[in-house]
Tab-separated table of C-alpha atoms and ligand atoms in Angstrom:
chain	number	residue	atom	x	y	z
Q	554	MET	CA	-24.464	-2.075	-7.401
Q	555	ALA	CA	-25.305	-4.259	-4.430
Q	556	GLY	CA	-27.024	-6.490	-7.004
Q	557	LEU	CA	-23.796	-7.458	-8.792
Q	558	GLU	CA	-23.753	-11.260	-8.688
Q	559	GLN	CA	-20.830	-12.534	-6.627
Q	560	THR	CA	-19.714	-15.332	-8.922
Q	561	ARG	CA	-16.896	-15.649	-11.457
Q	562	GLN	CA	-18.172	-15.964	-15.011
Q	563	LEU	CA	-16.291	-15.901	-18.298
Q	564	VAL	CA	-18.417	-15.322	-21.403
Q	565	THR	CA	-15.575	-14.337	-23.782
Q	566	GLU	CA	-11.828	-14.740	-23.984
Q	567	ILE	CA	-9.974	-12.353	-21.656
Q	568	PRO	CA	-9.790	-9.622	-22.853
Q	569	GLY	CA	-13.069	-9.760	-24.778
Q	570	PRO	CA	-13.965	-7.899	-27.994
Q	571	ALA	CA	-15.308	-4.755	-26.318
Q	572	SER	CA	-12.166	-4.486	-24.169
Q	573	LEU	CA	-9.980	-4.997	-27.266
Q	574	GLU	CA	-11.787	-2.126	-29.003
Q	575	LEU	CA	-11.172	0.117	-25.983
Q	576	THR	CA	-7.518	-0.974	-25.920
Q	577	LYS	CA	-7.183	0.377	-29.480
Q	578	ARG	CA	-8.714	3.708	-28.417
Q	579	ARG	CA	-6.472	3.770	-25.363
Q	580	ALA	CA	-3.335	3.279	-27.506
Q	581	ALA	CA	-4.371	6.175	-29.741
Q	582	ALA	CA	-5.324	8.554	-26.927
Q	583	VAL	CA	-3.450	7.729	-23.723
Q	584	SER	CA	0.295	8.078	-23.171
Q	585	ARG	CA	2.019	4.709	-23.458
Q	586	GLY	CA	3.891	5.602	-20.249
Q	587	VAL	CA	0.847	4.391	-18.329
Q	588	ASN	CA	0.981	0.609	-18.132
Q	589	VAL	CA	-2.028	-1.653	-17.660
Q	590	SER	CA	-1.744	-4.988	-15.819
Q	591	LEU	CA	-4.886	-6.561	-17.244
Q	592	PRO	CA	-6.530	-4.819	-20.226
Q	593	VAL	CA	-10.150	-5.604	-19.435
Q	594	PHE	CA	-12.229	-2.463	-19.138
Q	595	VAL	CA	-14.495	-2.218	-16.136
Q	596	ALA	CA	-18.248	-1.728	-16.269
Q	597	ARG	CA	-19.115	-2.342	-12.595
Q	598	ALA	CA	-17.498	-3.612	-9.413
Q	599	PHE	CA	-18.828	-4.654	-6.009
Q	600	GLY	CA	-17.821	-7.014	-3.198
Q	601	GLY	CA	-15.214	-9.377	-4.636
Q	602	ILE	CA	-16.262	-9.048	-8.288
Q	603	ILE	CA	-15.236	-6.811	-11.186
Q	604	GLU	CA	-17.555	-7.019	-14.207
Q	605	ASP	CA	-16.044	-5.985	-17.541
Q	606	VAL	CA	-17.597	-4.390	-20.615
Q	607	ASP	CA	-17.974	-7.827	-22.231
Q	608	GLY	CA	-20.009	-9.171	-19.309
Q	609	ASN	CA	-17.175	-11.247	-17.781
Q	610	ARG	CA	-17.110	-11.363	-14.008
Q	611	LEU	CA	-13.633	-11.525	-12.507
Q	612	ILE	CA	-12.548	-12.294	-8.948
Q	613	ASP	CA	-10.882	-9.203	-7.519
Q	614	LEU	CA	-7.728	-10.046	-5.557
Q	615	ALA	CA	-6.209	-6.592	-6.073
Q	616	SER	CA	-8.674	-3.920	-4.822
Q	617	GLY	CA	-7.215	-1.437	-7.326
Q	618	ILE	CA	-3.855	-1.762	-5.481
Q	619	ALA	CA	-5.146	-1.841	-1.899
Q	620	VAL	CA	-7.662	0.979	-2.311
Q	621	THR	CA	-11.181	-0.476	-2.203
Q	622	THR	CA	-10.484	-2.229	1.087
Q	623	ILE	CA	-14.110	-1.905	2.222
Q	624	GLY	CA	-15.358	-3.022	-1.228
Q	625	ASN	CA	-16.081	-0.999	-4.354
Q	626	SER	CA	-19.004	1.440	-4.128
Q	627	SER	CA	-19.519	0.631	-0.482
Q	628	PRO	CA	-23.116	1.642	0.410
Q	629	ARG	CA	-22.296	4.235	3.118
Q	630	VAL	CA	-19.707	5.822	0.827
Q	631	VAL	CA	-22.141	6.020	-2.085
Q	632	GLU	CA	-24.710	7.711	0.140
Q	633	ALA	CA	-22.196	10.160	1.668
Q	634	VAL	CA	-20.750	11.102	-1.716
Q	635	ARG	CA	-24.211	11.639	-3.240
Q	636	ALA	CA	-25.198	13.918	-0.365
Q	637	GLN	CA	-21.963	15.934	-0.496
Q	638	VAL	CA	-21.884	16.334	-4.274
Q	639	ALA	CA	-25.402	17.793	-4.112
Q	640	GLU	CA	-24.376	20.263	-1.378
Q	641	PHE	CA	-21.147	21.622	-2.887
Q	642	THR	CA	-18.234	20.125	-4.832
Q	643	HIS	CA	-15.342	22.435	-3.963
Q	644	THR	CA	-14.488	25.731	-2.384
Q	645	CYS	CA	-10.816	25.007	-1.491
Q	646	PHE	CA	-10.141	24.562	2.209
Q	647	MET	CA	-7.472	27.287	1.993
Q	648	VAL	CA	-10.035	29.820	0.719
Q	649	THR	CA	-13.337	29.143	2.476
Q	650	PRO	CA	-13.052	26.026	4.671
Q	651	TYR	CA	-15.680	23.423	5.537
Q	652	GLU	CA	-16.403	21.150	8.472
Q	653	ARG	CA	-15.791	17.741	6.873
Q	654	TYR	CA	-12.061	18.447	6.397
Q	655	ILE	CA	-11.766	19.032	10.139
Q	656	ALA	CA	-13.834	15.906	10.866
Q	657	VAL	CA	-11.435	13.800	8.746
Q	658	ALA	CA	-8.434	15.319	10.554
Q	659	GLU	CA	-10.088	14.560	13.914
Q	660	GLU	CA	-10.773	10.974	12.870
Q	661	LEU	CA	-7.198	10.471	11.623
Q	662	ASN	CA	-5.820	11.936	14.841
Q	663	ARG	CA	-8.048	9.530	16.766
Q	664	ILE	CA	-7.387	6.283	14.851
Q	665	THR	CA	-3.653	6.564	14.068
Q	666	PRO	CA	-1.132	5.124	16.541
Q	667	GLY	CA	0.051	7.491	19.270
Q	668	SER	CA	-1.854	8.880	22.226
Q	669	GLY	CA	-0.419	12.419	22.348
Q	670	GLU	CA	-1.820	15.543	20.729
Q	671	LYS	CA	-1.832	15.260	16.926
Q	672	ARG	CA	-2.554	17.279	13.795
Q	673	SER	CA	-3.376	16.234	10.235
Q	674	VAL	CA	-3.194	17.834	6.818
Q	675	LEU	CA	-4.933	16.475	3.712
Q	676	PHE	CA	-3.680	15.999	0.155
Q	677	ASN	CA	-4.627	14.036	-2.961
Q	678	SER	CA	-2.230	11.120	-3.439
Q	679	GLY	CA	0.182	8.947	-1.529
Q	680	ALA	CA	3.188	10.556	-3.213
Q	681	GLU	CA	1.959	13.989	-2.187
Q	682	ALA	CA	1.581	12.847	1.426
Q	683	VAL	CA	5.150	11.500	1.361
Q	684	GLU	CA	6.525	14.753	-0.107
Q	685	ASN	CA	4.754	16.766	2.558
Q	686	ALA	CA	5.837	14.531	5.435
Q	687	VAL	CA	9.435	15.208	4.383
Q	688	LYS	CA	8.712	18.957	4.142
Q	689	VAL	CA	7.293	18.899	7.668
Q	690	ALA	CA	10.245	16.892	9.044
Q	691	ARG	CA	12.764	19.262	7.462
Q	692	SER	CA	10.933	22.278	8.695
Q	693	TYR	CA	10.829	20.866	12.265
Q	694	THR	CA	14.424	19.632	12.470
Q	695	ARG	CA	16.050	22.273	10.214
Q	696	LYS	CA	18.098	19.417	8.766
Q	697	PRO	CA	18.227	18.336	5.085
Q	698	ALA	CA	18.785	14.575	4.697
Q	699	VAL	CA	16.260	11.739	4.445
Q	700	VAL	CA	16.900	8.007	4.686
Q	701	ALA	CA	14.766	5.495	2.817
Q	702	PHE	CA	15.255	1.730	2.520
Q	703	ASN	CA	16.084	-0.967	0.006
Q	704	HIS	CA	12.884	-2.295	-1.639
Q	705	ALA	CA	11.018	0.902	-0.711
Q	706	TYR	CA	8.279	2.425	-2.832
Q	707	HIS	CA	7.019	5.894	-2.017
Q	708	GLY	CA	5.491	7.157	-5.289
Q	709	ARG	CA	6.255	8.778	-8.619
Q	710	THR	CA	6.782	12.499	-7.974
Q	711	ASN	CA	10.376	13.739	-7.952
Q	712	LEU	CA	11.197	13.373	-4.258
Q	713	ALA	CA	9.060	10.212	-3.978
Q	714	MET	CA	10.979	8.702	-6.930
Q	715	ALA	CA	14.241	9.546	-5.205
Q	716	LEU	CA	12.984	7.738	-2.087
Q	717	THR	CA	11.833	4.721	-4.124
Q	718	ALA	CA	14.394	1.953	-4.551
Q	719	LYS	CA	13.526	0.253	-7.834
Q	720	SER	CA	14.851	1.817	-11.008
Q	721	LYS	CA	12.720	0.204	-13.722
Q	722	PRO	CA	9.998	1.190	-14.355
Q	723	TYR	CA	9.743	3.904	-11.677
Q	724	LYS	CA	12.897	6.005	-12.036
Q	725	SER	CA	14.796	5.038	-15.151
Q	726	GLY	CA	15.273	8.069	-17.423
Q	727	PHE	CA	13.438	10.475	-15.105
Q	728	GLY	CA	16.381	11.975	-13.186
Q	729	PRO	CA	17.990	14.056	-11.862
Q	730	PHE	CA	16.333	13.255	-8.566
Q	731	ALA	CA	15.873	15.281	-5.404
Q	732	PRO	CA	19.142	15.515	-3.433
Q	733	GLU	CA	19.918	14.505	0.159
Q	734	VAL	CA	18.249	11.103	-0.077
Q	735	TYR	CA	20.181	8.111	1.264
Q	736	ARG	CA	19.414	4.409	1.330
Q	737	ALA	CA	19.763	1.886	4.137
Q	738	PRO	CA	19.286	-1.900	4.172
Q	739	MET	CA	15.762	-3.117	4.952
Q	740	SER	CA	15.105	-6.136	7.140
Q	741	TYR	CA	14.070	-8.865	4.669
Q	742	PRO	CA	13.788	-12.080	6.698
Q	743	TYR	CA	13.531	-14.497	3.737
Q	744	ARG	CA	16.573	-13.148	1.870
Q	745	ASP	CA	18.563	-12.100	4.969
Q	746	GLY	CA	18.189	-15.681	6.194
Q	747	LEU	CA	20.048	-16.939	3.139
Q	748	ILE	CA	23.182	-15.125	4.341
Q	749	ASP	CA	22.786	-15.047	8.115
Q	750	LYS	CA	20.068	-16.960	10.002
Q	751	GLU	CA	20.214	-14.599	12.983
Q	752	LEU	CA	19.664	-11.539	10.808
Q	753	ALA	CA	16.402	-13.092	9.614
Q	754	THR	CA	14.908	-13.395	13.082
Q	755	ASP	CA	16.696	-10.755	15.122
Q	756	GLY	CA	15.226	-7.410	14.141
Q	757	GLU	CA	17.601	-5.508	16.403
Q	758	LYS	CA	20.555	-6.964	14.525
Q	759	ALA	CA	18.972	-5.970	11.194
Q	760	ALA	CA	18.353	-2.483	12.609
Q	761	ALA	CA	21.983	-2.240	13.760
Q	762	ARG	CA	23.068	-2.993	10.167
Q	763	ALA	CA	20.858	-0.145	8.897
Q	764	ILE	CA	21.925	2.260	11.653
Q	765	ASP	CA	25.597	1.558	10.847
Q	766	VAL	CA	24.991	2.674	7.270
Q	767	ILE	CA	23.040	5.729	8.412
Q	768	GLU	CA	25.664	6.839	10.924
Q	769	SER	CA	28.599	6.291	8.616
Q	770	GLN	CA	27.085	7.633	5.386
Q	771	VAL	CA	24.709	10.372	6.547
Q	772	GLY	CA	25.161	11.213	10.223
Q	773	ALA	CA	22.344	12.140	12.605
Q	774	ASP	CA	23.477	15.788	12.515
Q	775	SER	CA	22.297	16.091	8.919
Q	776	LEU	CA	19.347	13.739	9.080
Q	777	ALA	CA	15.798	15.136	9.183
Q	778	ALA	CA	13.859	11.903	8.774
Q	779	VAL	CA	13.805	8.186	8.273
Q	780	ILE	CA	10.883	7.072	6.108
Q	781	ILE	CA	9.808	3.446	6.024
Q	782	GLU	CA	6.844	1.292	5.080
Q	783	PRO	CA	6.052	-0.934	8.100
Q	784	ILE	CA	5.467	-3.677	5.518
Q	785	ALA	CA	7.188	-2.941	2.194
Q	786	GLY	CA	4.346	-2.907	-0.360
Q	787	GLU	CA	5.580	-2.735	-3.958
Q	788	GLY	CA	8.844	-4.206	-2.645
Q	789	GLY	CA	7.073	-7.519	-2.036
Q	790	PHE	CA	5.079	-7.428	1.196
Q	791	ILE	CA	8.255	-7.733	3.218
Q	792	VAL	CA	7.431	-7.917	6.923
Q	793	PRO	CA	10.580	-6.864	8.783
Q	794	ALA	CA	11.974	-9.087	11.531
Q	795	GLU	CA	10.463	-8.525	14.964
Q	796	GLY	CA	12.229	-5.693	16.739
Q	797	PHE	CA	13.548	-3.989	13.573
Q	798	LEU	CA	11.109	-1.071	13.507
Q	799	PRO	CA	11.125	-0.421	17.295
Q	800	ALA	CA	14.962	-0.336	17.273
Q	801	LEU	CA	14.971	2.133	14.380
Q	802	LEU	CA	12.364	4.313	16.083
Q	803	ASP	CA	14.383	4.248	19.278
Q	804	TRP	CA	17.509	5.414	17.416
Q	805	CYS	CA	15.507	8.202	15.737
Q	806	ARG	CA	14.154	9.442	19.091
Q	807	LYS	CA	17.646	9.543	20.580
Q	808	ASN	CA	19.034	11.444	17.611
Q	809	ASP	CA	16.381	14.073	16.923
Q	810	VAL	CA	15.369	12.360	13.681
Q	811	VAL	CA	11.705	12.267	12.643
Q	812	PHE	CA	10.372	8.727	12.109
Q	813	ILE	CA	7.892	8.680	9.216
Q	814	ALA	CA	5.751	5.582	8.683
Q	815	ASP	CA	4.489	5.337	5.126
Q	816	GLU	CA	1.209	3.472	5.683
Q	817	VAL	CA	-0.178	4.375	2.274
Q	818	GLN	CA	-0.578	0.695	1.307
Q	819	THR	CA	-0.835	-0.881	4.776
Q	820	GLY	CA	-3.353	1.474	6.375
Q	821	PHE	CA	-7.079	1.249	7.088
Q	822	ALA	CA	-7.532	-2.352	8.295
Q	823	ARG	CA	-5.620	-3.914	5.403
Q	824	THR	CA	-3.171	-5.819	7.635
Q	825	GLY	CA	-5.600	-6.892	10.370
Q	826	ALA	CA	-5.051	-3.743	12.432
Q	827	MET	CA	-6.156	-0.214	11.602
Q	828	PHE	CA	-2.449	0.541	10.884
Q	829	ALA	CA	0.436	-1.897	10.423
Q	830	CYS	CA	2.554	-0.069	13.043
Q	831	GLU	CA	0.178	-1.478	15.659
Q	832	HIS	CA	1.657	-4.969	15.099
Q	833	GLU	CA	5.136	-3.822	16.134
Q	834	GLY	CA	6.611	-4.153	19.615
Q	835	PRO	CA	4.644	-4.351	22.874
Q	836	GLY	CA	1.734	-1.934	22.639
Q	837	GLY	CA	2.510	-1.024	19.021
Q	838	LEU	CA	4.816	1.469	17.407
Q	839	GLU	CA	4.077	5.211	17.571
Q	840	PRO	CA	5.651	6.938	14.576
Q	841	ASP	CA	6.196	10.710	14.648
Q	842	LEU	CA	4.452	11.155	11.305
Q	843	ILE	CA	2.258	8.791	9.347
Q	844	CYS	CA	1.379	9.006	5.646
Q	845	THR	CA	-1.971	7.595	4.523
Q	846	ALA	CA	-3.842	7.395	1.215
Q	847	LYS	CA	-5.220	4.461	-0.857
Q	848	GLY	CA	-7.764	2.777	1.482
Q	849	ILE	CA	-8.678	6.064	3.177
Q	850	ALA	CA	-11.735	6.906	1.061
Q	851	ASP	CA	-12.810	3.788	-0.892
Q	852	GLY	CA	-11.328	5.041	-4.161
Q	853	LEU	CA	-11.854	8.777	-3.920
Q	854	PRO	CA	-8.533	10.607	-4.176
Q	855	LEU	CA	-7.444	11.636	-0.705
Q	856	SER	CA	-4.265	11.369	1.354
Q	857	ALA	CA	-2.989	12.708	4.628
Q	858	VAL	CA	-0.047	13.322	6.887
Q	859	THR	CA	-0.854	12.871	10.571
Q	860	GLY	CA	1.580	13.294	13.423
Q	861	ARG	CA	2.709	14.777	16.667
Q	862	ALA	CA	1.310	18.296	17.019
Q	863	GLN	CA	4.693	19.824	17.835
Q	864	ILE	CA	6.183	18.520	14.564
Q	865	MET	CA	3.113	19.121	12.395
Q	866	ASP	CA	2.813	22.717	13.609
Q	867	ALA	CA	6.478	23.538	12.873
Q	868	SER	CA	5.736	24.623	9.292
Q	869	HIS	CA	5.116	28.333	8.726
Q	870	VAL	CA	1.571	29.472	7.952
Q	871	GLY	CA	0.848	28.936	4.249
Q	872	GLY	CA	3.659	26.380	3.864
Q	873	LEU	CA	1.327	23.409	3.402
Q	874	GLY	CA	-1.788	22.872	1.286
Q	875	GLY	CA	-2.966	22.585	-2.308
Q	876	THR	CA	-6.032	23.381	-4.411
Q	877	PHE	CA	-7.738	19.999	-4.186
Q	878	GLY	CA	-6.264	18.637	-0.939
Q	879	GLY	CA	-9.097	17.493	1.332
Q	880	ASN	CA	-11.746	17.879	-1.344
Q	881	PRO	CA	-15.175	17.780	0.356
Q	882	ILE	CA	-16.454	14.778	-1.627
Q	883	ALA	CA	-13.322	12.780	-0.805
Q	884	CYS	CA	-13.690	13.828	2.851
Q	885	ALA	CA	-17.304	12.601	2.938
Q	886	ALA	CA	-16.111	9.283	1.485
Q	887	ALA	CA	-13.308	9.022	4.061
Q	888	LEU	CA	-15.681	9.564	6.987
Q	889	ALA	CA	-18.015	6.876	5.632
Q	890	THR	CA	-15.054	4.547	5.060
Q	891	ILE	CA	-13.793	4.863	8.640
Q	892	THR	CA	-17.320	4.322	9.992
Q	893	THR	CA	-17.687	1.214	7.809
Q	894	ILE	CA	-14.370	-0.275	8.965
Q	895	GLU	CA	-15.300	0.233	12.597
Q	896	SER	CA	-18.967	-0.694	12.548
Q	897	ASP	CA	-18.671	-3.684	10.194
Q	898	GLY	CA	-15.767	-5.311	12.078
Q	899	LEU	CA	-13.457	-5.141	9.068
Q	900	ILE	CA	-10.253	-5.319	11.117
Q	901	GLU	CA	-11.363	-8.723	12.409
Q	902	ARG	CA	-12.395	-9.654	8.863
Q	903	ALA	CA	-8.841	-8.905	7.644
Q	904	GLN	CA	-7.514	-11.217	10.366
Q	905	GLN	CA	-9.887	-13.979	9.167
Q	906	LEU	CA	-8.766	-13.446	5.584
Q	907	GLU	CA	-5.130	-13.838	6.649
Q	908	ARG	CA	-5.935	-17.389	7.795
Q	909	LEU	CA	-8.090	-18.137	4.753
Q	910	ILE	CA	-5.309	-17.058	2.396
Q	911	THR	CA	-2.161	-18.276	4.127
Q	912	GLU	CA	-3.323	-21.770	5.111
Q	913	PRO	CA	-3.842	-23.037	1.515
Q	914	LEU	CA	-0.734	-21.175	0.319
Q	915	LEU	CA	1.421	-22.780	3.019
Q	916	ARG	CA	0.010	-26.207	2.043
Q	917	LEU	CA	0.974	-25.472	-1.561
Q	918	GLN	CA	4.439	-24.372	-0.462
Q	919	ALA	CA	4.975	-27.664	1.380
Q	920	SER	CA	4.689	-29.547	-1.917
Q	921	ASP	CA	6.162	-26.990	-4.336
Q	922	ASP	CA	9.653	-25.667	-3.746
Q	923	ARG	CA	9.138	-22.904	-6.310
Q	924	ILE	CA	7.223	-21.080	-3.566
Q	925	GLY	CA	10.189	-19.661	-1.673
Q	926	ASP	CA	8.178	-17.672	0.832
Q	927	VAL	CA	4.583	-16.956	1.865
Q	928	ARG	CA	4.306	-13.782	3.908
Q	929	GLY	CA	2.315	-10.717	4.829
Q	930	ARG	CA	-0.385	-9.742	7.279
Q	931	GLY	CA	-4.174	-9.628	7.126
Q	932	ALA	CA	-5.464	-9.325	3.579
Q	933	MET	CA	-1.999	-8.353	2.306
Q	934	ILE	CA	-0.309	-11.663	1.501
Q	935	ALA	CA	2.367	-12.464	-1.077
Q	936	ILE	CA	4.132	-15.487	-2.477
Q	937	GLU	CA	7.745	-15.175	-3.594
Q	938	LEU	CA	8.496	-17.465	-6.533
Q	939	VAL	CA	11.970	-18.904	-7.060
Q	940	ARG	CA	13.646	-21.460	-9.305
Q	941	SER	CA	13.089	-24.950	-8.008
Q	942	GLY	CA	15.541	-25.927	-5.293
Q	943	THR	CA	17.131	-22.446	-5.128
Q	944	ALA	CA	16.312	-18.962	-3.845
Q	945	GLU	CA	16.900	-17.433	-7.269
Q	946	PRO	CA	13.979	-15.127	-8.150
Q	947	ASP	CA	11.806	-16.457	-10.973
Q	948	ALA	CA	10.245	-13.441	-12.670
Q	949	GLU	CA	9.305	-15.474	-15.742
Q	950	LEU	CA	7.231	-17.972	-13.763
Q	951	THR	CA	5.621	-15.071	-11.872
Q	952	GLN	CA	4.618	-13.376	-15.116
Q	953	LYS	CA	3.247	-16.620	-16.545
Q	954	LEU	CA	1.215	-17.306	-13.413
Q	955	SER	CA	-0.200	-13.800	-13.368
Q	956	THR	CA	-1.108	-13.958	-17.087
Q	957	ALA	CA	-2.751	-17.374	-16.628
Q	958	ALA	CA	-4.709	-16.103	-13.606
Q	959	HIS	CA	-5.961	-13.143	-15.602
Q	960	ALA	CA	-7.072	-15.410	-18.464
Q	961	ALA	CA	-8.968	-17.495	-15.899
Q	962	GLY	CA	-10.736	-14.431	-14.516
Q	963	VAL	CA	-8.688	-13.846	-11.353
Q	964	VAL	CA	-7.180	-10.374	-10.922
Q	965	VAL	CA	-3.784	-10.587	-9.214
Q	966	LEU	CA	-0.790	-8.235	-9.162
Q	967	THR	CA	2.930	-8.856	-9.314
Q	968	CYS	CA	5.580	-6.875	-7.448
Q	969	GLY	CA	9.036	-7.023	-5.908
Q	970	MET	CA	12.479	-5.721	-6.734
Q	971	PHE	CA	13.058	-8.813	-8.897
Q	972	GLY	CA	9.494	-9.046	-10.275
Q	973	ASN	CA	9.019	-12.495	-8.721
Q	974	ILE	CA	6.225	-11.879	-6.264
Q	975	ILE	CA	2.462	-12.420	-6.612
Q	976	ARG	CA	0.597	-10.239	-4.158
Q	977	LEU	CA	-2.943	-10.672	-2.979
Q	978	LEU	CA	-4.980	-7.698	-1.813
Q	979	PRO	CA	-8.647	-8.723	-1.855
Q	980	PRO	CA	-11.339	-6.358	-0.672
Q	981	LEU	CA	-12.298	-7.266	2.889
Q	982	THR	CA	-15.888	-7.734	1.719
Q	983	ILE	CA	-15.038	-10.630	-0.616
Q	984	SER	CA	-16.950	-13.824	0.269
Q	985	ASP	CA	-15.026	-16.826	1.605
Q	986	ASP	CA	-16.199	-18.898	-1.373
Q	987	LEU	CA	-15.002	-16.427	-3.965
Q	988	LEU	CA	-11.641	-16.025	-2.255
Q	989	THR	CA	-11.166	-19.787	-1.971
Q	990	GLU	CA	-12.100	-20.229	-5.618
Q	991	GLY	CA	-9.512	-17.617	-6.634
Q	992	LEU	CA	-6.813	-19.297	-4.535
Q	993	ASP	CA	-7.708	-22.780	-5.884
Q	994	ILE	CA	-7.380	-21.467	-9.429
Q	995	LEU	CA	-3.975	-19.929	-8.638
Q	996	GLY	CA	-2.786	-23.205	-7.106
Q	997	ARG	CA	-3.967	-25.275	-10.114
Q	998	LEU	CA	-2.373	-22.873	-12.575
Q	999	LEU	CA	0.942	-22.925	-10.737
Q	1000	ALA	CA	0.934	-26.731	-10.754
Q	1001	ASP	CA	0.325	-26.705	-14.518
Q	1002	LEU	CA	3.217	-24.335	-15.258
S	2263	PLP	C1	3.800	2.681	0.432
S	2263	PLP	C2	3.376	3.610	-0.661
S	2263	PLP	N1	3.686	4.917	-0.574
S	2263	PLP	C3	3.310	5.787	-1.525
S	2263	PLP	C4	2.613	5.380	-2.629
S	2263	PLP	C5	2.216	6.378	-3.674
S	2263	PLP	O1	0.847	6.566	-3.647
S	2263	PLP	P1	0.109	7.258	-4.873
S	2263	PLP	O2	0.168	6.274	-6.014
S	2263	PLP	O3	-1.278	7.510	-4.392
S	2263	PLP	O4	0.861	8.514	-5.166
S	2263	PLP	C6	2.261	4.026	-2.770
S	2263	PLP	C7	1.530	3.548	-3.933
S	2263	PLP	O5	1.546	2.391	-4.302
S	2263	PLP	C8	2.653	3.121	-1.749
S	2263	PLP	O6	2.354	1.813	-1.831
């Protein structure tokens, strides 16, 4: 696939006739509960390009929701997967184990924040990692409650839905939800600043607001864990005010509460550090447990919980696991992914992309007051769209911009509690030219709307 030409090219309307045919088959065969952002069906993908079944080449600013961070079908991954699939496909690590599972655990223990002794356990999806992190925290603390935050997204299984903030489309009609889940206010500098300027910049003040809610509505005596995304992903790439996460962690440590960082979307070089926690406080933040998935294995289904050995080893023998968790092919892909990030300088590349993306967006913002906020880190940047001259979320404009971008062959995603955020998650292997072209198109389309 290395031969896939890295240029945008539209040869039909979007979606084209072959994609429309497949859309008909999809409607007849696939549950309508599964939504599709852009109904073009993929034939090939590499670098910054997705080629569809009609021969259109689209600029990929989504990476399959922050998964193909090192680029689709990355060469080392392809080679590692081919070799593993020819050796054996599955034995189940809980039945007859294999070395690559241990190697992935060793690598995760090495690259995640925190210098002490660590352990890891592997699963299949982000939601499953989240569920298991909570199991581990409960088992260690012998306490029941969990606190999650406004704007949080943690997945679609029952407990993960309970932890997720947004009702539609994630939770509506799917209750009852897992009990003993409580919600605290997130630090959201742009929107906090509309009420209280200090709250927007003083993370400790924002943490005090959250801790007040936790102490009064839950109580540390009942609280097993606080789970938080270091940058809220689906919530709109909300980077909390400086000092917010360290103050929360500090409170957790003093109160025997496990601090779980959900780095499912932010992990593996996406934010210009291997993990987003590294940006927080002097020397970085060391969570007790860390959930990873998405970018871990270049698209192969794998997730993990990694954390302090004492906490991770609190579960009884047989309490954790699953048939497919740590599948050998996914493990081979993860090892190749980590090698690629480290040997190809992809953390530095994410830092470069941050500048390449934010500079033109900030210029646009200076002349267009419908761009309320430009934020994020590394190759995880969002724009929050509002009604001109206000901070009122403009979901309609967001939808129109996203639809227009898709028609022009640029794959972008929307997100946010109010549906008014365009998020950009390009693969780190996208060329500067392709990225700039995608951003120029977005800017022109916004001006036309
Ligand atoms: C922060 C976060 N946690 C958990 C999940 C759930 O991951 P998965 O879809 O693999 O279950 C997601 C997915 O978007 C996520 O962004």
